[in-house]
Amino acid sequence: MIPGYLTELFKHQQYDSNNFFLIAGPCVVESEELVMEIGEKVSGICKNLGIPYVFKASYRKANRTSASSFTGIGDDNGLSLIKKVGDTYQLPTTSDIHAHDEAAMAAPFIDILQIPAFLCRQTDLLLAAADTGKVVNVKKGQFLSGPSMKFAVDKIKLAGNDKIMLTERGTTFGYQDLVVDYRNIPWMQEHGCPVIMDCTHSLQQPNQTTGVTGGNPQLIGTIAKAAIAAGADGLFIETHPNPAIAKSDGANMLRLDLLEPLLQELVRLKKAVV
């Protein structure tokens, strides 16, 4: 079931309340043309399939392997364009914040504050996000178990905010790979929060000697189907018209023209497992 705080965010959309919800968009705001194209395309697909949709893009990429990697077009520009997508297509929006002083800055532009996995234990960041009154989506650290995420949930609740979501995004497996433990989906649901499967970042291959993170995008469908079968409430999928030229995370994003057929399969699967 979609909790009330998300139902309010989806009030401008028509959707099947038994469906999973989708968080999708490009890894980072590269240009106005890119975010508007993706917002229009994905919102149309989700409307046709009855999937409630949140537009996602990072206004800044703070966690990059190489100093030469693209980080964004400027915070104000990035946040303004995310808001423009939301306003234009009547969508809730999300982006990640990286330090406690970014929470108040980003909150006027987005509906869901996303806490990156590496930062899920940063108390001041969690409290600052909670203080905005926005929905807070905490990604499970690659170094944590699902049960241990209760402490992140407790911090946000103690700050007076119970609008919390948790995201599974894989667990460190050696130096250059991740593995998904699907037990974390029901384990994190025990914390009383919707649980999302990050189908793209969970396929990253970090710490490559090139300084650019690798990935296995051919397995996005596998991760997504298994997550729906395991009872995930939502899916997170980064997508781009041409991942080969994307300025961030191109190695594990889904090509935009492959999103609709995948979502069609997932809707059929969701109906079979409800």
mmCIF file of C-alpha atoms in Angstrom:
data_model
loop_
_atom_site.group_PDB
_atom_site.id
_atom_site.type_symbol
_atom_site.label_atom_id
_atom_site.label_comp_id
_atom_site.label_asym_id
_atom_site.label_seq_id
_atom_site.Cartn_x
_atom_site.Cartn_y
_atom_site.Cartn_z
ATOM 1 C CA MET A 1 0.000 0.000 0.000
ATOM 2 C CA ILE A 2 1.123 3.545 -0.766
ATOM 3 C CA PRO A 3 1.182 5.565 2.492
ATOM 4 C CA GLY A 4 -0.793 8.760 2.829
ATOM 5 C CA TYR A 5 2.182 11.097 2.447
ATOM 6 C CA LEU A 6 2.917 9.568 -0.965
ATOM 7 C CA THR A 7 -0.744 9.509 -1.968
ATOM 8 C CA GLU A 8 -0.710 13.268 -1.425
ATOM 9 C CA LEU A 9 2.307 13.629 -3.711
ATOM 10 C CA PHE A 10 0.607 11.533 -6.401
ATOM 11 C CA LYS A 11 -2.701 13.432 -6.223
ATOM 12 C CA HIS A 12 -2.349 14.826 -9.749
ATOM 13 C CA GLN A 13 -1.821 11.373 -11.265
ATOM 14 C CA GLN A 14 -4.256 8.621 -12.165
ATOM 15 C CA TYR A 15 -2.867 5.205 -11.267
ATOM 16 C CA ASP A 16 -3.635 1.725 -10.036
ATOM 17 C CA SER A 17 -3.320 1.816 -6.249
ATOM 18 C CA ASN A 18 -2.191 -1.825 -6.296
ATOM 19 C CA ASN A 19 0.791 -0.988 -8.494
ATOM 20 C CA PHE A 20 4.371 -0.318 -7.438
ATOM 21 C CA PHE A 21 5.536 3.288 -7.734
ATOM 22 C CA LEU A 22 8.472 4.377 -9.867
ATOM 23 C CA ILE A 23 11.314 6.804 -9.189
ATOM 24 C CA ALA A 24 13.104 7.426 -12.474
ATOM 25 C CA GLY A 25 15.134 9.951 -14.405
ATOM 26 C CA PRO A 26 18.699 10.704 -15.442
ATOM 27 C CA CYS A 27 21.564 10.342 -12.995
ATOM 28 C CA VAL A 28 22.300 14.070 -13.081
ATOM 29 C CA VAL A 29 20.834 17.225 -14.613
ATOM 30 C CA GLU A 30 22.869 17.663 -17.780
ATOM 31 C CA SER A 31 20.627 20.147 -19.589
ATOM 32 C CA GLU A 32 17.070 21.447 -19.732
ATOM 33 C CA GLU A 33 16.436 19.515 -22.928
ATOM 34 C CA LEU A 34 17.442 16.220 -21.340
ATOM 35 C CA VAL A 35 15.359 16.472 -18.175
ATOM 36 C CA MET A 36 12.279 17.730 -20.022
ATOM 37 C CA GLU A 37 12.532 14.933 -22.594
ATOM 38 C CA ILE A 38 12.817 12.244 -19.930
ATOM 39 C CA GLY A 39 10.111 13.754 -17.736
ATOM 40 C CA GLU A 40 7.668 13.903 -20.634
ATOM 41 C CA LYS A 41 8.446 10.420 -21.923
ATOM 42 C CA VAL A 42 8.403 8.589 -18.564
ATOM 43 C CA SER A 43 5.324 10.397 -17.253
ATOM 44 C CA GLY A 44 3.445 9.380 -20.405
ATOM 45 C CA ILE A 45 4.492 5.746 -20.067
ATOM 46 C CA CYS A 46 3.528 5.643 -16.391
ATOM 47 C CA LYS A 47 0.156 7.261 -17.056
ATOM 48 C CA ASN A 48 -0.651 4.604 -19.645
ATOM 49 C CA LEU A 49 0.408 1.785 -17.303
ATOM 50 C CA GLY A 50 -1.179 3.158 -14.130
ATOM 51 C CA ILE A 51 2.149 3.574 -12.306
ATOM 52 C CA PRO A 52 2.577 6.491 -9.877
ATOM 53 C CA TYR A 53 5.757 8.328 -10.849
ATOM 54 C CA VAL A 54 8.409 10.462 -9.143
ATOM 55 C CA PHE A 55 10.903 12.304 -11.366
ATOM 56 C CA LYS A 56 14.507 11.962 -10.177
ATOM 57 C CA ALA A 57 17.709 13.737 -11.120
ATOM 58 C CA SER A 58 20.718 14.803 -9.095
ATOM 59 C CA TYR A 59 21.334 18.549 -9.112
ATOM 60 C CA ARG A 60 24.930 17.862 -8.105
ATOM 61 C CA LYS A 61 27.072 14.728 -8.049
ATOM 62 C CA ALA A 62 29.193 15.025 -4.931
ATOM 63 C CA ASN A 63 30.419 11.423 -4.883
ATOM 64 C CA ARG A 64 32.632 10.886 -7.930
ATOM 65 C CA THR A 65 35.650 8.611 -8.237
ATOM 66 C CA SER A 66 37.759 10.955 -10.363
ATOM 67 C CA ALA A 67 38.398 14.664 -9.823
ATOM 68 C CA SER A 68 37.770 15.185 -13.543
ATOM 69 C CA SER A 69 34.246 13.704 -13.472
ATOM 70 C CA PHE A 70 31.219 15.908 -14.241
ATOM 71 C CA THR A 71 29.467 17.162 -11.110
ATOM 72 C CA GLY A 72 26.648 19.345 -12.430
ATOM 73 C CA ILE A 73 25.559 22.608 -14.055
ATOM 74 C CA GLY A 74 25.330 24.517 -10.756
ATOM 75 C CA ASP A 75 23.059 23.940 -7.771
ATOM 76 C CA ASP A 76 20.559 26.703 -8.557
ATOM 77 C CA ASN A 77 20.280 25.736 -12.209
ATOM 78 C CA GLY A 78 19.966 22.022 -11.440
ATOM 79 C CA LEU A 79 17.341 22.446 -8.741
ATOM 80 C CA SER A 80 15.340 24.914 -10.835
ATOM 81 C CA LEU A 81 15.213 22.501 -13.760
ATOM 82 C CA ILE A 82 14.084 19.616 -11.543
ATOM 83 C CA LYS A 83 11.290 21.836 -10.243
ATOM 84 C CA LYS A 84 10.385 22.817 -13.804
ATOM 85 C CA VAL A 85 9.916 19.163 -14.743
ATOM 86 C CA GLY A 86 7.696 18.632 -11.711
ATOM 87 C CA ASP A 87 5.612 21.734 -12.401
ATOM 88 C CA THR A 88 5.285 21.055 -16.125
ATOM 89 C CA TYR A 89 4.181 17.432 -15.862
ATOM 90 C CA GLN A 90 2.586 17.653 -12.378
ATOM 91 C CA LEU A 91 5.015 15.172 -10.856
ATOM 92 C CA PRO A 92 6.598 14.888 -7.435
ATOM 93 C CA THR A 93 10.380 15.186 -7.653
ATOM 94 C CA THR A 94 13.431 13.982 -5.789
ATOM 95 C CA SER A 95 17.159 14.636 -5.651
ATOM 96 C CA ASP A 96 19.960 13.700 -3.299
ATOM 97 C CA ILE A 97 21.541 15.979 -0.710
ATOM 98 C CA HIS A 98 25.042 15.526 0.629
ATOM 99 C CA ALA A 99 25.473 17.823 3.642
ATOM 100 C CA HIS A 100 23.175 19.150 6.357
ATOM 101 C CA ASP A 101 23.177 22.693 4.954
ATOM 102 C CA GLU A 102 21.852 21.461 1.610
ATOM 103 C CA ALA A 103 18.554 20.249 3.096
ATOM 104 C CA ALA A 104 17.000 23.688 3.578
ATOM 105 C CA MET A 105 18.431 24.833 0.239
ATOM 106 C CA ALA A 106 16.963 21.934 -1.750
ATOM 107 C CA ALA A 107 13.623 21.535 0.045
ATOM 108 C CA PRO A 108 11.774 24.376 -1.771
ATOM 109 C CA PHE A 109 12.537 22.744 -5.120
ATOM 110 C CA ILE A 110 11.856 19.045 -4.498
ATOM 111 C CA ASP A 111 9.322 16.849 -2.706
ATOM 112 C CA ILE A 112 11.508 13.963 -1.517
ATOM 113 C CA LEU A 113 14.989 14.426 -0.070
ATOM 114 C CA GLN A 114 17.207 11.473 -0.923
ATOM 115 C CA ILE A 115 20.050 10.498 1.402
ATOM 116 C CA PRO A 116 22.916 8.784 -0.468
ATOM 117 C CA ALA A 117 23.912 5.317 0.685
ATOM 118 C CA PHE A 118 27.404 6.340 1.800
ATOM 119 C CA LEU A 119 25.821 9.016 4.043
ATOM 120 C CA CYS A 120 22.972 7.047 5.606
ATOM 121 C CA ARG A 121 24.596 7.155 9.070
ATOM 122 C CA GLN A 122 25.294 10.916 9.048
ATOM 123 C CA THR A 123 23.151 12.067 11.948
ATOM 124 C CA ASP A 124 23.276 15.796 11.183
ATOM 125 C CA LEU A 125 22.273 15.138 7.573
ATOM 126 C CA LEU A 126 19.327 12.928 8.570
ATOM 127 C CA LEU A 127 18.120 15.433 11.153
ATOM 128 C CA ALA A 128 18.395 18.361 8.744
ATOM 129 C CA ALA A 129 16.405 16.444 6.121
ATOM 130 C CA ALA A 130 13.783 15.529 8.713
ATOM 131 C CA ASP A 131 13.488 19.154 9.852
ATOM 132 C CA THR A 132 12.330 20.250 6.385
ATOM 133 C CA GLY A 133 9.121 18.247 6.784
ATOM 134 C CA LYS A 134 9.674 16.676 3.385
ATOM 135 C CA VAL A 135 9.558 12.952 2.664
ATOM 136 C CA VAL A 136 13.014 11.486 3.331
ATOM 137 C CA ASN A 137 14.260 8.525 1.278
ATOM 138 C CA VAL A 138 17.334 6.914 2.838
ATOM 139 C CA LYS A 139 19.399 4.585 0.704
ATOM 140 C CA LYS A 140 20.782 1.616 2.627
ATOM 141 C CA GLY A 141 24.543 1.778 2.892
ATOM 142 C CA GLN A 142 26.455 -0.791 0.885
ATOM 143 C CA PHE A 143 28.048 -1.754 4.210
ATOM 144 C CA LEU A 144 24.812 -2.216 6.200
ATOM 145 C CA SER A 145 22.122 -4.842 6.647
ATOM 146 C CA GLY A 146 18.428 -4.128 6.263
ATOM 147 C CA PRO A 147 17.709 -4.593 9.988
ATOM 148 C CA SER A 148 20.397 -2.050 10.915
ATOM 149 C CA MET A 149 18.575 0.662 8.948
ATOM 150 C CA LYS A 150 16.172 0.965 11.883
ATOM 151 C CA PHE A 151 18.647 3.402 13.437
ATOM 152 C CA ALA A 152 18.383 5.786 10.465
ATOM 153 C CA VAL A 153 14.598 5.545 10.699
ATOM 154 C CA ASP A 154 14.712 6.229 14.443
ATOM 155 C CA LYS A 155 16.815 9.380 13.961
ATOM 156 C CA ILE A 156 14.331 10.847 11.484
ATOM 157 C CA LYS A 157 11.336 9.941 13.627
ATOM 158 C CA LEU A 158 12.939 11.450 16.725
ATOM 159 C CA ALA A 159 13.197 14.705 14.770
ATOM 160 C CA GLY A 160 9.411 14.621 14.380
ATOM 161 C CA ASN A 161 9.158 13.356 10.801
ATOM 162 C CA ASP A 162 7.575 9.981 10.014
ATOM 163 C CA LYS A 163 7.520 10.439 6.232
ATOM 164 C CA ILE A 164 10.305 7.967 5.533
ATOM 165 C CA MET A 165 11.226 5.589 2.717
ATOM 166 C CA LEU A 166 14.139 3.171 2.503
ATOM 167 C CA THR A 167 15.988 2.023 -0.600
ATOM 168 C CA GLU A 168 17.927 -1.192 -1.163
ATOM 169 C CA ARG A 169 20.874 -0.638 -3.512
ATOM 170 C CA GLY A 170 23.083 -3.648 -3.060
ATOM 171 C CA THR A 171 25.826 -4.694 -0.675
ATOM 172 C CA THR A 172 29.572 -4.463 -1.208
ATOM 173 C CA PHE A 173 30.960 -7.724 -2.578
ATOM 174 C CA GLY A 174 34.727 -7.509 -2.735
ATOM 175 C CA TYR A 175 36.315 -4.338 -4.051
ATOM 176 C CA GLN A 176 34.600 -3.968 -7.419
ATOM 177 C CA ASP A 177 31.133 -5.465 -7.251
ATOM 178 C CA LEU A 178 27.794 -5.426 -5.439
ATOM 179 C CA VAL A 179 25.294 -8.163 -4.671
ATOM 180 C CA VAL A 180 21.592 -7.790 -3.820
ATOM 181 C CA ASP A 181 20.221 -9.600 -0.778
ATOM 182 C CA TYR A 182 16.458 -9.587 -1.336
ATOM 183 C CA ARG A 183 15.846 -10.439 2.314
ATOM 184 C CA ASN A 184 16.490 -6.748 2.947
ATOM 185 C CA ILE A 185 13.171 -5.825 1.309
ATOM 186 C CA PRO A 186 10.905 -7.478 3.914
ATOM 187 C CA TRP A 187 13.415 -6.744 6.679
ATOM 188 C CA MET A 188 13.309 -3.006 5.963
ATOM 189 C CA GLN A 189 9.529 -3.059 5.574
ATOM 190 C CA GLU A 190 9.443 -4.180 9.208
ATOM 191 C CA HIS A 191 10.615 -0.656 10.070
ATOM 192 C CA GLY A 192 7.201 0.603 8.909
ATOM 193 C CA CYS A 193 8.463 2.258 5.719
ATOM 194 C CA PRO A 194 7.889 1.697 2.004
ATOM 195 C CA VAL A 195 10.915 -0.044 0.498
ATOM 196 C CA ILE A 196 12.282 0.756 -2.933
ATOM 197 C CA MET A 197 14.655 -1.327 -5.044
ATOM 198 C CA ASP A 198 17.346 0.686 -6.791
ATOM 199 C CA CYS A 199 17.636 -1.406 -9.933
ATOM 200 C CA THR A 200 20.498 0.540 -11.500
ATOM 201 C CA HIS A 201 22.948 1.488 -8.738
ATOM 202 C CA SER A 202 22.770 -2.062 -7.386
ATOM 203 C CA LEU A 203 24.465 -3.115 -10.625
ATOM 204 C CA GLN A 204 27.385 -0.738 -10.306
ATOM 205 C CA GLN A 205 30.962 -1.991 -10.436
ATOM 206 C CA PRO A 206 32.819 0.604 -8.368
ATOM 207 C CA ASN A 207 36.525 1.230 -7.870
ATOM 208 C CA GLN A 208 37.565 0.600 -11.454
ATOM 209 C CA THR A 209 41.166 1.573 -12.175
ATOM 210 C CA THR A 210 39.940 3.887 -14.948
ATOM 211 C CA GLY A 211 38.303 6.144 -12.348
ATOM 212 C CA VAL A 212 34.898 5.579 -13.969
ATOM 213 C CA THR A 213 32.405 3.245 -12.281
ATOM 214 C CA GLY A 214 31.329 0.274 -14.386
ATOM 215 C CA GLY A 215 28.029 -1.568 -14.429
ATOM 216 C CA ASN A 216 25.824 -4.377 -15.730
ATOM 217 C CA PRO A 217 22.752 -2.673 -17.252
ATOM 218 C CA GLN A 218 21.717 -5.869 -19.055
ATOM 219 C CA LEU A 219 20.631 -7.170 -15.635
ATOM 220 C CA ILE A 220 18.323 -4.263 -14.724
ATOM 221 C CA GLY A 221 15.274 -6.299 -15.708
ATOM 222 C CA THR A 222 16.417 -9.215 -13.585
ATOM 223 C CA ILE A 223 16.891 -7.033 -10.513
ATOM 224 C CA ALA A 224 13.523 -5.317 -11.044
ATOM 225 C CA LYS A 225 11.538 -8.521 -11.550
ATOM 226 C CA ALA A 226 13.061 -10.163 -8.498
ATOM 227 C CA ALA A 227 12.292 -7.061 -6.423
ATOM 228 C CA ILE A 228 8.629 -7.054 -7.451
ATOM 229 C CA ALA A 229 8.402 -10.765 -6.663
ATOM 230 C CA ALA A 230 9.972 -10.075 -3.252
ATOM 231 C CA GLY A 231 7.338 -7.433 -2.488
ATOM 232 C CA ALA A 232 9.130 -4.122 -3.100
ATOM 233 C CA ASP A 233 6.815 -1.114 -2.853
ATOM 234 C CA GLY A 234 8.681 0.927 -5.434
ATOM 235 C CA LEU A 235 11.431 0.771 -8.034
ATOM 236 C CA PHE A 236 14.237 3.242 -8.716
ATOM 237 C CA ILE A 237 15.577 3.205 -12.269
ATOM 238 C CA GLU A 238 17.953 5.735 -13.767
ATOM 239 C CA THR A 239 17.380 6.179 -17.478
ATOM 240 C CA HIS A 240 18.886 8.177 -20.334
ATOM 241 C CA PRO A 241 18.199 8.377 -24.096
ATOM 242 C CA ASN A 242 21.829 7.468 -24.799
ATOM 243 C CA PRO A 243 23.707 6.155 -21.739
ATOM 244 C CA ALA A 244 26.916 5.889 -23.759
ATOM 245 C CA ILE A 245 27.231 9.680 -23.763
ATOM 246 C CA ALA A 246 25.736 10.341 -20.312
ATOM 247 C CA LYS A 247 27.876 12.542 -18.083
ATOM 248 C CA SER A 248 27.408 10.324 -15.007
ATOM 249 C CA ASP A 249 26.652 6.644 -14.396
ATOM 250 C CA GLY A 250 26.173 5.826 -18.060
ATOM 251 C CA ALA A 251 27.535 2.330 -17.435
ATOM 252 C CA ASN A 252 24.510 1.278 -15.389
ATOM 253 C CA MET A 253 21.579 3.376 -16.670
ATOM 254 C CA LEU A 254 18.714 1.912 -18.688
ATOM 255 C CA ARG A 255 18.328 3.170 -22.228
ATOM 256 C CA LEU A 256 15.144 5.215 -22.324
ATOM 257 C CA ASP A 257 13.544 3.287 -25.175
ATOM 258 C CA LEU A 258 13.844 0.067 -23.130
ATOM 259 C CA LEU A 259 11.916 1.421 -20.161
ATOM 260 C CA GLU A 260 8.365 0.975 -21.462
ATOM 261 C CA PRO A 261 8.624 -2.727 -22.369
ATOM 262 C CA LEU A 262 10.289 -3.442 -19.021
ATOM 263 C CA LEU A 263 7.549 -1.627 -17.102
ATOM 264 C CA GLN A 264 4.895 -3.524 -19.067
ATOM 265 C CA GLU A 265 6.461 -6.801 -17.905
ATOM 266 C CA LEU A 266 6.699 -5.562 -14.333
ATOM 267 C CA VAL A 267 3.052 -4.501 -14.209
ATOM 268 C CA ARG A 268 2.018 -7.980 -15.346
ATOM 269 C CA LEU A 269 4.287 -9.521 -12.733
ATOM 270 C CA LYS A 270 2.927 -7.271 -9.991
ATOM 271 C CA LYS A 271 -0.631 -8.366 -10.806
ATOM 272 C CA ALA A 272 0.463 -11.983 -10.549
ATOM 273 C CA VAL A 273 2.071 -11.622 -7.118
ATOM 274 C CA VAL A 274 -0.454 -9.307 -5.385
#
